PDB file of C-alpha atoms in Angstrom:
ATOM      1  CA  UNK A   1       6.326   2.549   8.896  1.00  0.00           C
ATOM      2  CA  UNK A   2       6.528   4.039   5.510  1.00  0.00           C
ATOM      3  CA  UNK A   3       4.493   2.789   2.701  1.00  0.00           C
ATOM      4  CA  UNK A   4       5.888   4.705  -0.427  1.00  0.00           C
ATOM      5  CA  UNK A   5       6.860   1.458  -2.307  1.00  0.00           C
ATOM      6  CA  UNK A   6       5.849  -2.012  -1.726  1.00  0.00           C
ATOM      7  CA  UNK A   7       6.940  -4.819  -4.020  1.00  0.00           C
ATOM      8  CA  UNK A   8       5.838  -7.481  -4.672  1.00  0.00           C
ATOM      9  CA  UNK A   9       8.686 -10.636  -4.055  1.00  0.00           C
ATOM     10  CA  UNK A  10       7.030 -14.268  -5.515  1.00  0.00           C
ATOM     11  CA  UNK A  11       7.076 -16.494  -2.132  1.00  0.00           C
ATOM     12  CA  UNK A  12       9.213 -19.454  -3.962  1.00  0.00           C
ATOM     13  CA  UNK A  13      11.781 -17.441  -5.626  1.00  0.00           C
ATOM     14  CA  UNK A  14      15.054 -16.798  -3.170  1.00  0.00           C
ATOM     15  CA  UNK A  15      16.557 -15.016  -6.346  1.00  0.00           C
ATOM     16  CA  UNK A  16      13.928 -12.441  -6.564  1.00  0.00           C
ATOM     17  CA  UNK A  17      14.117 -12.130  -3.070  1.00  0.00           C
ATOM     18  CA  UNK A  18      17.715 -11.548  -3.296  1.00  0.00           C
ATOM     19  CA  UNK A  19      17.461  -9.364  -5.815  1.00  0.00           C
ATOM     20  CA  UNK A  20      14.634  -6.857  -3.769  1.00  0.00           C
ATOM     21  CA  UNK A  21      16.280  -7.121  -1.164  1.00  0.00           C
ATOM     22  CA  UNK A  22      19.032  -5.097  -1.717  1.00  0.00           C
ATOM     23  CA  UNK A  23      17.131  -2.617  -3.613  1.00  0.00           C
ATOM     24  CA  UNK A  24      14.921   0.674  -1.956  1.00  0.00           C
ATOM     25  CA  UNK A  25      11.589  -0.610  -1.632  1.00  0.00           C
ATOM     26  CA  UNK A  26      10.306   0.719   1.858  1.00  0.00           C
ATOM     27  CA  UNK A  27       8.334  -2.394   1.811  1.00  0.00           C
ATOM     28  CA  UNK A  28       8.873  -6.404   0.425  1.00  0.00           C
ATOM     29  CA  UNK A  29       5.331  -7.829  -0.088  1.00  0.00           C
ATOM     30  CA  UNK A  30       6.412 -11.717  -0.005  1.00  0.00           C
ATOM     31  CA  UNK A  31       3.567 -13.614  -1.991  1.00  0.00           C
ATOM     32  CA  UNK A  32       1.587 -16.922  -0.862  1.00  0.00           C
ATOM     33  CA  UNK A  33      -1.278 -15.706  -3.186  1.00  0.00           C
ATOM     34  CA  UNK A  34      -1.412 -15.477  -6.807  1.00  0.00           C
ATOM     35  CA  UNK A  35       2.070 -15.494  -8.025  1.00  0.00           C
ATOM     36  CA  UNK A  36       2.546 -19.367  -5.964  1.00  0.00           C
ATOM     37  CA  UNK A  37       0.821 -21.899  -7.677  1.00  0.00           C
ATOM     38  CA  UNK A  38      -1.208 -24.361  -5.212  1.00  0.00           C
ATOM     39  CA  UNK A  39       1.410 -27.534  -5.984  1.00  0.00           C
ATOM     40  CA  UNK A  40       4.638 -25.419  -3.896  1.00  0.00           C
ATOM     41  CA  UNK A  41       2.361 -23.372  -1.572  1.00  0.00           C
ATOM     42  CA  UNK A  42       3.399 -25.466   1.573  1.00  0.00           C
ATOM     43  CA  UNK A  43       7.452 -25.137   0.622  1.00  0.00           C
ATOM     44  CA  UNK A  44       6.703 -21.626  -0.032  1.00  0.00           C
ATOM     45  CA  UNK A  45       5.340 -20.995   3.457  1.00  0.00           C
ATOM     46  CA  UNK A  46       8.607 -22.141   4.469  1.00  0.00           C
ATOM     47  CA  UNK A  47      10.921 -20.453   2.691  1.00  0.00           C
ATOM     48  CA  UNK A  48       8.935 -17.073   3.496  1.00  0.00           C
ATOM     49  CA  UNK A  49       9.320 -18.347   7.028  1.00  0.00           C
ATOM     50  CA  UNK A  50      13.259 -18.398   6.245  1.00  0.00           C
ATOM     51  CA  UNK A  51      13.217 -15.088   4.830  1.00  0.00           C
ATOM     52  CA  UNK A  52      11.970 -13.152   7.948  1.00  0.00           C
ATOM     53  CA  UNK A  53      13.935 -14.731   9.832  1.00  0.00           C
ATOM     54  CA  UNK A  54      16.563 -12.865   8.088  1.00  0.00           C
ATOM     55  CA  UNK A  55      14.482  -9.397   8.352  1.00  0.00           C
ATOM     56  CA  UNK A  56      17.054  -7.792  10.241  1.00  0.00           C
ATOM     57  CA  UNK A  57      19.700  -8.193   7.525  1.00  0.00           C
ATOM     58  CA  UNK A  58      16.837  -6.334   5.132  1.00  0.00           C
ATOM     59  CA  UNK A  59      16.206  -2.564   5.166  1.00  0.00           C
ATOM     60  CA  UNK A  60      12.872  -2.795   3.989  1.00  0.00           C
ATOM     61  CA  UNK A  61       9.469  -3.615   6.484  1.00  0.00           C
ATOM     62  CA  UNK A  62       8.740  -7.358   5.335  1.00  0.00           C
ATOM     63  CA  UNK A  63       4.956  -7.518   4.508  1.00  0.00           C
ATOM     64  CA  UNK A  64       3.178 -11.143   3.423  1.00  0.00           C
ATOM     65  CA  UNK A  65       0.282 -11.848   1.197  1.00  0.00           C
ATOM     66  CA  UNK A  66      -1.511 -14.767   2.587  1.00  0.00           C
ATOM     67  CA  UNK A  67      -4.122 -16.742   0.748  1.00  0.00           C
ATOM     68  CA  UNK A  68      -8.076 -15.266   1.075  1.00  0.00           C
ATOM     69  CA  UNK A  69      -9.765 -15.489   4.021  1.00  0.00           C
ATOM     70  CA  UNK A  70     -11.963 -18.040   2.433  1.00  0.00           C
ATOM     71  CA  UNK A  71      -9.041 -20.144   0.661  1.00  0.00           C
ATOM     72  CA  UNK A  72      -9.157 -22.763   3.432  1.00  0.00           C
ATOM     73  CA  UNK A  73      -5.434 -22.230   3.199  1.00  0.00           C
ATOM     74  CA  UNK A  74      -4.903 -18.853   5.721  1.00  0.00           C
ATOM     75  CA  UNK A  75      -4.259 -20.723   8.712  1.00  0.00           C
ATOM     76  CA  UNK A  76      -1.488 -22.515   7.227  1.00  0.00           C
ATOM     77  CA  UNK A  77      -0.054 -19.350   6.079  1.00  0.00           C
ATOM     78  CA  UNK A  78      -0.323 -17.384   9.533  1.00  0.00           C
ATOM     79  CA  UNK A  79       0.763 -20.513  11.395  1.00  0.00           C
ATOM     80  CA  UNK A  80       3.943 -20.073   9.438  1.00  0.00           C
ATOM     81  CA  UNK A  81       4.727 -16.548   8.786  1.00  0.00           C
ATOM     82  CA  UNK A  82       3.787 -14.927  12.277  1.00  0.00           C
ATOM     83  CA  UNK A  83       7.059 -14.933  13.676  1.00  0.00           C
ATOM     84  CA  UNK A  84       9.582 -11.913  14.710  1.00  0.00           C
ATOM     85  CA  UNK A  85      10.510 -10.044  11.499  1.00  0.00           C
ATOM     86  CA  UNK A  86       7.131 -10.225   9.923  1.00  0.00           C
ATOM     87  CA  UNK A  87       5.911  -6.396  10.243  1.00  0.00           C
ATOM     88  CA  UNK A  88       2.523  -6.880   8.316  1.00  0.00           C
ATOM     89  CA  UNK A  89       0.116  -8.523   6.042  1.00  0.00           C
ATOM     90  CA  UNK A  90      -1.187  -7.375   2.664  1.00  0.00           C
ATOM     91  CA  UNK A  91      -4.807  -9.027   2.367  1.00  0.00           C
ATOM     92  CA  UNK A  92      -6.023  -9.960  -0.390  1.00  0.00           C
ATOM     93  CA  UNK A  93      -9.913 -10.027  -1.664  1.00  0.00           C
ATOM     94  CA  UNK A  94     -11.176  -8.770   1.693  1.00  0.00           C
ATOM     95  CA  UNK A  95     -14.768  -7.916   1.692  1.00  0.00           C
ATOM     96  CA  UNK A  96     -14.601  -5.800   4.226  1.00  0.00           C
ATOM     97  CA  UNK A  97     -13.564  -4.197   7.824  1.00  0.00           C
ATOM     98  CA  UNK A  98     -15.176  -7.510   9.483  1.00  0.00           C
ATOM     99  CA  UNK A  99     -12.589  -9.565   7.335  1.00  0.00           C
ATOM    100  CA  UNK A 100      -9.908  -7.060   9.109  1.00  0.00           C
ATOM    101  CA  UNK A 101     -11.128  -8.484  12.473  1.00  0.00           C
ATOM    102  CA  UNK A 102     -11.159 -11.983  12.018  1.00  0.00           C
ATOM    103  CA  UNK A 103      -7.824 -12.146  10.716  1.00  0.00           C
ATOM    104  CA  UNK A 104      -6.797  -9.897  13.242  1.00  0.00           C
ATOM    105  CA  UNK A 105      -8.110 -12.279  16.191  1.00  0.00           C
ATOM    106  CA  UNK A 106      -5.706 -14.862  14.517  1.00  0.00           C
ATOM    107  CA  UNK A 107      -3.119 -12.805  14.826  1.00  0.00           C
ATOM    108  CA  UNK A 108      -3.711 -12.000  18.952  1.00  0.00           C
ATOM    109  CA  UNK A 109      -3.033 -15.713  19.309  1.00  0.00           C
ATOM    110  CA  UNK A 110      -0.238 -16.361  16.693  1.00  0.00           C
ATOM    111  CA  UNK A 111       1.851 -13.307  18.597  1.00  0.00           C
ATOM    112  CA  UNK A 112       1.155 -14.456  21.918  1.00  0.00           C
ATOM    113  CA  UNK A 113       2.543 -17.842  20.957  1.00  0.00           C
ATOM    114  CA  UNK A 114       5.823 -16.469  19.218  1.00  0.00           C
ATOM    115  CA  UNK A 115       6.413 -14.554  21.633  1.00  0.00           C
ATOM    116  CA  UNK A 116       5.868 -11.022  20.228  1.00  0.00           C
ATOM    117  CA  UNK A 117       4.257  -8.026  21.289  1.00  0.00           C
ATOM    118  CA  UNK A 118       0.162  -7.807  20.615  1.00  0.00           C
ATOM    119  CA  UNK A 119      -0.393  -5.147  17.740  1.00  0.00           C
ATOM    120  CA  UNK A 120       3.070  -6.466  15.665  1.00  0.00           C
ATOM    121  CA  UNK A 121       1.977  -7.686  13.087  1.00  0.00           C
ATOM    122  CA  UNK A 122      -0.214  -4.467  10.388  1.00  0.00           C
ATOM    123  CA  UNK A 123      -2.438  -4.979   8.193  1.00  0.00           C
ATOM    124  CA  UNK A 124      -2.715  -3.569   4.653  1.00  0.00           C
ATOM    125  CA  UNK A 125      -5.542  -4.369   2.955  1.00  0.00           C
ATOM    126  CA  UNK A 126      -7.032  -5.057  -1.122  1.00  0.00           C
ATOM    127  CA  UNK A 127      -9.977  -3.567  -0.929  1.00  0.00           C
ATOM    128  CA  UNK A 128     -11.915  -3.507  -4.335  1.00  0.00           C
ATOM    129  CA  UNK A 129     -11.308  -7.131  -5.337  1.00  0.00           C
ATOM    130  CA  UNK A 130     -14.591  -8.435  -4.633  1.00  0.00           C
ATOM    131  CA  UNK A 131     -18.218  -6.932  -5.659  1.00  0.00           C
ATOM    132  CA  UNK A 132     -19.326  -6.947  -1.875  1.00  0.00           C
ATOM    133  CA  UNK A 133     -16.454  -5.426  -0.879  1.00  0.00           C
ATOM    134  CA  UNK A 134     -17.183  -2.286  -3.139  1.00  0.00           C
ATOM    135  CA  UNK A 135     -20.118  -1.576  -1.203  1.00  0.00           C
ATOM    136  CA  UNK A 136     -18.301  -2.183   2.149  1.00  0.00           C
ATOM    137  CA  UNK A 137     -15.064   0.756   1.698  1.00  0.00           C
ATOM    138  CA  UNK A 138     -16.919   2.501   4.448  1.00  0.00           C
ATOM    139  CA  UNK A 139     -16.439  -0.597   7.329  1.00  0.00           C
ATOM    140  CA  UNK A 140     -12.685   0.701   7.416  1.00  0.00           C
ATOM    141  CA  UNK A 141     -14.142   3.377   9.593  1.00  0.00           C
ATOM    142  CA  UNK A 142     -13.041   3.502  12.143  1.00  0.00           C
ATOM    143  CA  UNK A 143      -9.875   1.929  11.788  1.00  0.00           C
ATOM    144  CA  UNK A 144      -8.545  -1.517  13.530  1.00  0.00           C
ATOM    145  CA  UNK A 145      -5.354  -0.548  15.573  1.00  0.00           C
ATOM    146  CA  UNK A 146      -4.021  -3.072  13.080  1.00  0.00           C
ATOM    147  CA  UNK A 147      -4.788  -0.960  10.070  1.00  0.00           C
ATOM    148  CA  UNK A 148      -2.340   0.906   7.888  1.00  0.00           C
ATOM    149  CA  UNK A 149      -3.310   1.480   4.719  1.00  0.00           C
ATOM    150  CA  UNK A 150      -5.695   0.325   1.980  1.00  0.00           C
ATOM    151  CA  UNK A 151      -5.083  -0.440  -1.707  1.00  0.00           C
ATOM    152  CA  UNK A 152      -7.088  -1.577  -4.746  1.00  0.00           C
ATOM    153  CA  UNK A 153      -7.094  -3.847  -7.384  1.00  0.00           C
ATOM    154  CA  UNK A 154      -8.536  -4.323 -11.019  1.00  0.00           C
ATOM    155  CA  UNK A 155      -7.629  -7.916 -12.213  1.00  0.00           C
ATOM    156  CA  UNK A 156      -9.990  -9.830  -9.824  1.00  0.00           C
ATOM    157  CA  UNK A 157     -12.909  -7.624  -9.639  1.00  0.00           C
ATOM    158  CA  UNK A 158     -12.833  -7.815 -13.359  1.00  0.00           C
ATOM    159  CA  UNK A 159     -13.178 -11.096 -13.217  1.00  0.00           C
ATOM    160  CA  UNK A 160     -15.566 -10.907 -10.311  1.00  0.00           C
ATOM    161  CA  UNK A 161     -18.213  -8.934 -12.540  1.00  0.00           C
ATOM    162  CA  UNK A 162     -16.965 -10.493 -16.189  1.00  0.00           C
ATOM    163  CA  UNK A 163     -15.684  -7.552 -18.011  1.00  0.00           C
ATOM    164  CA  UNK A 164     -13.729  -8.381 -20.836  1.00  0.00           C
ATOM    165  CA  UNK A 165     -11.171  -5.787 -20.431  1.00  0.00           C
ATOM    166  CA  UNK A 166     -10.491  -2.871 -17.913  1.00  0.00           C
ATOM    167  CA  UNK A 167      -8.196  -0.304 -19.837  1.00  0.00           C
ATOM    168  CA  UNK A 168      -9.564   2.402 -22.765  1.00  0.00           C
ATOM    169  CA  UNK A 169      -7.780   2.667 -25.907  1.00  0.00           C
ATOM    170  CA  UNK A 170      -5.804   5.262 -24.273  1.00  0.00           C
ATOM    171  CA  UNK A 171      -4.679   2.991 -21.491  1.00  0.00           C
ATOM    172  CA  UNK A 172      -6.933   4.965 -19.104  1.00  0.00           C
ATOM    173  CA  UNK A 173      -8.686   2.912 -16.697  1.00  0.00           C
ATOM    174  CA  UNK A 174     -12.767   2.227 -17.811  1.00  0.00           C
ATOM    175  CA  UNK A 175     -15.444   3.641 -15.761  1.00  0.00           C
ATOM    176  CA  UNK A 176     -16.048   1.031 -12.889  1.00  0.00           C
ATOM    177  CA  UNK A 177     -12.150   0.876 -12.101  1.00  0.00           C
ATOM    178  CA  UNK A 178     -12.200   4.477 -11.858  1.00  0.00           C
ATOM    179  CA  UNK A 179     -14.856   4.207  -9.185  1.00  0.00           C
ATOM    180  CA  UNK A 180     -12.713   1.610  -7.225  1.00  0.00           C
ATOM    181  CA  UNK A 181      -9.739   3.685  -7.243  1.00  0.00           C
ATOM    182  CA  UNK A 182     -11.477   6.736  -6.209  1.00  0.00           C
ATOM    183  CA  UNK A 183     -13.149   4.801  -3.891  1.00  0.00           C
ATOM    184  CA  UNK A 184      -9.893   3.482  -2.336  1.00  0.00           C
ATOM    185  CA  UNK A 185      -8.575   6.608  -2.198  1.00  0.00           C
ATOM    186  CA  UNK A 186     -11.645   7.983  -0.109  1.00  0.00           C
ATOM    187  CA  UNK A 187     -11.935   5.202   2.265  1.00  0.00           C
ATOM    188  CA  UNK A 188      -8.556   5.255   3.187  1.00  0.00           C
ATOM    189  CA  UNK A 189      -9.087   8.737   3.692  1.00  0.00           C
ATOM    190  CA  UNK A 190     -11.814   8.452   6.227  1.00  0.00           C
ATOM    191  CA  UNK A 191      -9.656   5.953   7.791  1.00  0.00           C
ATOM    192  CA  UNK A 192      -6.669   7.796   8.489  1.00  0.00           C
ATOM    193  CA  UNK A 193      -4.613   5.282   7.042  1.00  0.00           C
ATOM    194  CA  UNK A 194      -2.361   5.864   3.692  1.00  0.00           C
ATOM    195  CA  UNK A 195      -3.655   5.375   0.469  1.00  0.00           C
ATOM    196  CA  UNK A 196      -1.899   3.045  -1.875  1.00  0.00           C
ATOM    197  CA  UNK A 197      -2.364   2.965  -5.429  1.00  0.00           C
ATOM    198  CA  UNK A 198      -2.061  -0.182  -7.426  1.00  0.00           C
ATOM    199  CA  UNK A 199       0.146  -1.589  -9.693  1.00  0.00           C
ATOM    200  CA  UNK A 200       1.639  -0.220 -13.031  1.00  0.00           C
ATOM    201  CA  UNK A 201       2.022  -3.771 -15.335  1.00  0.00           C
ATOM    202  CA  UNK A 202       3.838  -2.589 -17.745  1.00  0.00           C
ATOM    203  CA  UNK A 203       7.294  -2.813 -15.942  1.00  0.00           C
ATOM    204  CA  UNK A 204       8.807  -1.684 -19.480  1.00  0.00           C
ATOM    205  CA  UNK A 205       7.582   1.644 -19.649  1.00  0.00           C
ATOM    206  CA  UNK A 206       9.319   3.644 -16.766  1.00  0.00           C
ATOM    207  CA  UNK A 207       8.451   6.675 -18.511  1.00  0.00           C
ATOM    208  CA  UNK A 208       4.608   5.723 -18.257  1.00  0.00           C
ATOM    209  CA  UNK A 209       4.496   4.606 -14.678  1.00  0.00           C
ATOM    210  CA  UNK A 210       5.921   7.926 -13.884  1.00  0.00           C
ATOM    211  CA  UNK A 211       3.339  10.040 -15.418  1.00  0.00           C
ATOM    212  CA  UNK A 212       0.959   7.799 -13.579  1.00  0.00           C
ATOM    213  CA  UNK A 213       2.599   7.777 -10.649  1.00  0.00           C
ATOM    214  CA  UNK A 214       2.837  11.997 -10.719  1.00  0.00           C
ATOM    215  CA  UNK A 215      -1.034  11.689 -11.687  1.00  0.00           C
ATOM    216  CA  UNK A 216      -1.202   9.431  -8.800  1.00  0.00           C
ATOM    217  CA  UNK A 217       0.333  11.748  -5.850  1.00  0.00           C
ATOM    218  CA  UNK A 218      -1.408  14.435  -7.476  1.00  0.00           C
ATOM    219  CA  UNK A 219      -5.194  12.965  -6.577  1.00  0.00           C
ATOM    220  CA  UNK A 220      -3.910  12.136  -2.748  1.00  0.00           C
ATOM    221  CA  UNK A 221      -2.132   8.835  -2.897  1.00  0.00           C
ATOM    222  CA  UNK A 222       1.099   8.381  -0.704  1.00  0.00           C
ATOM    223  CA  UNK A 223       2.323   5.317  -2.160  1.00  0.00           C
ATOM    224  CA  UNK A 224       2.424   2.347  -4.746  1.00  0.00           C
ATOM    225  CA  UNK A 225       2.615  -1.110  -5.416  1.00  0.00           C
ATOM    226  CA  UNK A 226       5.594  -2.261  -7.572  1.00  0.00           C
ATOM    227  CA  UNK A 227       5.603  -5.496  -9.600  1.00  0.00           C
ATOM    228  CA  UNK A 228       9.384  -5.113 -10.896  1.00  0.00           C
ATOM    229  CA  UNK A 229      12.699  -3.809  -8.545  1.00  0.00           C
ATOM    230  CA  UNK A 230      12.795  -1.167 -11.920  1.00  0.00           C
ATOM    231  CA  UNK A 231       9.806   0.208 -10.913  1.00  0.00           C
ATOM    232  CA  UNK A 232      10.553   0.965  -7.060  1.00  0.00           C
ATOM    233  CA  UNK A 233      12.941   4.130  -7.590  1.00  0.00           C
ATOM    234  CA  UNK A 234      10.999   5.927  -9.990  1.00  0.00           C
ATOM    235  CA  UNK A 235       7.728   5.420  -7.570  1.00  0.00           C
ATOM    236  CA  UNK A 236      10.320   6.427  -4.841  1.00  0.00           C
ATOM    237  CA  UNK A 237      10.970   9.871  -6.458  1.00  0.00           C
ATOM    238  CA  UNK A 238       7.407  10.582  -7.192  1.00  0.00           C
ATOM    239  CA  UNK A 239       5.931   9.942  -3.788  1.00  0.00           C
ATOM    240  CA  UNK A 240       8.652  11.827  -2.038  1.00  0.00           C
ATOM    241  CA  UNK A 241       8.247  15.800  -2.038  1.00  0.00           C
ATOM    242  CA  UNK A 242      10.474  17.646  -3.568  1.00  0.00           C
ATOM    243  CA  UNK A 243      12.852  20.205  -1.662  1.00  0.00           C
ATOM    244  CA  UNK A 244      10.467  23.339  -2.731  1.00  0.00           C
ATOM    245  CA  UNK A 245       7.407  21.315  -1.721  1.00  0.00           C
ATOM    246  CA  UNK A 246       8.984  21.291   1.819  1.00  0.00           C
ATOM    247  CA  UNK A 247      10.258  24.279   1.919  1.00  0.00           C
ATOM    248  CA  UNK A 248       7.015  25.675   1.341  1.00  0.00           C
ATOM    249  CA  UNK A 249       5.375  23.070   3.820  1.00  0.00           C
ATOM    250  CA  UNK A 250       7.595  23.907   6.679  1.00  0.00           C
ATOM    251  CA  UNK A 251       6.970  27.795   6.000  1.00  0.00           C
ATOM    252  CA  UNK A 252       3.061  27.570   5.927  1.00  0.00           C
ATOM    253  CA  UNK A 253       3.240  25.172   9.405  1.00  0.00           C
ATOM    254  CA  UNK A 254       5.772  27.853  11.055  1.00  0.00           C
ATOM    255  CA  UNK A 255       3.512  30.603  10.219  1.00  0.00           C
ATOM    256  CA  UNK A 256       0.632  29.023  12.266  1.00  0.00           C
ATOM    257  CA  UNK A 257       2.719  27.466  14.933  1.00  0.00           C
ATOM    258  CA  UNK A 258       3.878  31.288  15.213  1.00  0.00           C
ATOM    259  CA  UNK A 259       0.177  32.363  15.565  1.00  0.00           C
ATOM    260  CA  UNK A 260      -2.156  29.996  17.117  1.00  0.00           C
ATOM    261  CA  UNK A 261      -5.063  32.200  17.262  1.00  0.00           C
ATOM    262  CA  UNK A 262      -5.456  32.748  13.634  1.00  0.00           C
ATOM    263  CA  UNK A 263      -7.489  30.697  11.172  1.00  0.00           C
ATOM    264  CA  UNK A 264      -6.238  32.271   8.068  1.00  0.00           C
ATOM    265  CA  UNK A 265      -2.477  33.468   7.450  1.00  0.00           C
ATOM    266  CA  UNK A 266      -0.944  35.875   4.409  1.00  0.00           C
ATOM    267  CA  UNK A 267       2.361  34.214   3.545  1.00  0.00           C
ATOM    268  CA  UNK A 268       4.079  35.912   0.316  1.00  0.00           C
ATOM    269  CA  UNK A 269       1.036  37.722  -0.437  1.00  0.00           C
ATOM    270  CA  UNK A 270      -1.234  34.521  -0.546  1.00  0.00           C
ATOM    271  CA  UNK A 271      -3.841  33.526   2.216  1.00  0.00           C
ATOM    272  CA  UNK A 272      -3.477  30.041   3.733  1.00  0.00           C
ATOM    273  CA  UNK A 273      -6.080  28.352   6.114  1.00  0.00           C
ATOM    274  CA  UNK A 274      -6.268  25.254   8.071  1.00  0.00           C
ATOM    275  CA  UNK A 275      -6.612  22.605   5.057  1.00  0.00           C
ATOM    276  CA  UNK A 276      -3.585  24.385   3.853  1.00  0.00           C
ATOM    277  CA  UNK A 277      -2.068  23.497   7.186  1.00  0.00           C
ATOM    278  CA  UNK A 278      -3.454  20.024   7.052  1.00  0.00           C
ATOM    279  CA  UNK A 279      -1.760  19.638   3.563  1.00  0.00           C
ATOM    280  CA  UNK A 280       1.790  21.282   5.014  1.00  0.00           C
ATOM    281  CA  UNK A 281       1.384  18.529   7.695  1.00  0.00           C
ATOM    282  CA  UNK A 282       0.837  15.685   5.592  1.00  0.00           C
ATOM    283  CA  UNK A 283       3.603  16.785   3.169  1.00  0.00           C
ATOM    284  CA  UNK A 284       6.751  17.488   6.161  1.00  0.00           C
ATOM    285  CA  UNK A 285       5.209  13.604   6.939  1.00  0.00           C
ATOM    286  CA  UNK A 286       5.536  12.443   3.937  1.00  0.00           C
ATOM    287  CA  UNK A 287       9.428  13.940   3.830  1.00  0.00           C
ATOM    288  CA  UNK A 288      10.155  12.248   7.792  1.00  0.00           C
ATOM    289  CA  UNK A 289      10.027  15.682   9.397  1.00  0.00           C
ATOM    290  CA  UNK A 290       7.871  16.726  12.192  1.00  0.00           C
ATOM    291  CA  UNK A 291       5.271  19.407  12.072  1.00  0.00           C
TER     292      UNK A 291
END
């Protein structure tokens, strides 16, 4: 399952829907949370219910967002959405890896009853929406079998700890979000699960959301979260290695697969050693090839 782009598809809109899904997002993220206000969550439930069952008619992995944990409304949403085409679950203001496991006991049951095999159904998760949940990154480790990547979030921790704003001057992000994303990035890490980085609101500004997104793959995440179909092809292009990038991947991995007993390796008059070879992996994964 690839997790390069996910975007984000309002839960009562079939024209947005329409619209992403004949675009290149390796993932639809279809939205019973935020962007569904409380009045049209049941007939949303539904018509996300009707969308998966199209799934198979959509190139991209169909993800939902369900309601928190401690909504009173989660039930609802699993009871609707767990069906065949539903490939995973983006959850929102978890506090934690426990969180992971309750939701994931719903889910043994929900599969058994439709009829699908146990396991189905990921789980993505939001992982810095919540103060607790800061202090919690580490109860990722080790991973549910459910588990596939981890992403953060600004807009409802800042509201969590009342800042008035989360962005410098320069549009940089202020101290404590840098300390979520970072964090993010290292659970995630620890995990051995891919590292998502959040959202880029300014859908207007393709030139900006690349340079963020280049900053972004740069620091060690694999993939974004897209608010806008614009957005999904430029995140596309800067998550994906370039030809040279594998190139030079596949050399450094052929060089050790060549000689097993060494730790270190001169390739073109530069040493490599095993993080070097970790990196190669990670990158010929990132481009679908085998190491």
């Amino acid at each position: 399952m690839r997790l390069r782009s996910l975007l984000f598809v309002p839960g009562d809109s079939e024209k947005k829907f329409a619209k992403a899904s004949g675009g290149n997002a390796d993932v639809l993220i279809l939205d019973l949370e935020d962007s569904v206000a409380p009045a049209v969550k049941p007939q949303a439930r539904q018509t996300v219910a009707a969308w998966l069952d199209q799934a198979g008619n959509v190139p991209a992995s169909l993800f939902v967002r369900p309601n928190p944990l401690d909504s009173g409304l989660i039930d609802d949403d699993l009871a609707a959405v767990v069906r065949p085409g539903l490939a995973g679950l983006l959850v929102p203001k978890a506090n934690g890896g426990a969180d992971i496991a309750d939701i994931a006991a719903k889910l043994d049951k929900l599969e058994a009853a439709a009829g699908m095999a146990n396991g189905t159904v990921k789980i993505a998760v939001v992982s810095t929406e919540t103060p607790l949940a800061m202090f919690n990154l580490g109860s990722y480790t080790p991973p549910h079998p459910r588990l596939v990547g981890l992403t953060w979030g600004a807009e409802d921790l800042g509201a969590a700890i009342g800042a008035t704003d989360n962005k410098e001057a320069d549009g940089s992000w202020t101290f404590p979000y840098q300390v979520a994303r970072a964090q993010c990035l290292f659970a995630a890490a620890a995990a051995g699960v891919t590292p998502i980085d959040t959202l880029y609101a300014n859908f207007r500004d393709p030139e900006g959301l690349e340079v963020d997104c280049r900053r972004a793959r740069r620091d060690g995440f694999l993939g974004r979260i897209a608010i806008h179909p614009d957005q999904v092809d430029t995140i596309n292009r800067c998550f994906s290695p370039s030809e040279e990038e594998v190139a030079q991947a596949r050399k450094i991995a052929d060089a050790f697969a060549a000689n097993p007993e060494l730790g270190t390796i001169g390739i073109d008059g530069k040493m490599y050693d095993i993080p070097h070879l970790k990196a190669a992996h990670k990158t010929l994964a990132a481009a679908g090839e085998a190491a």
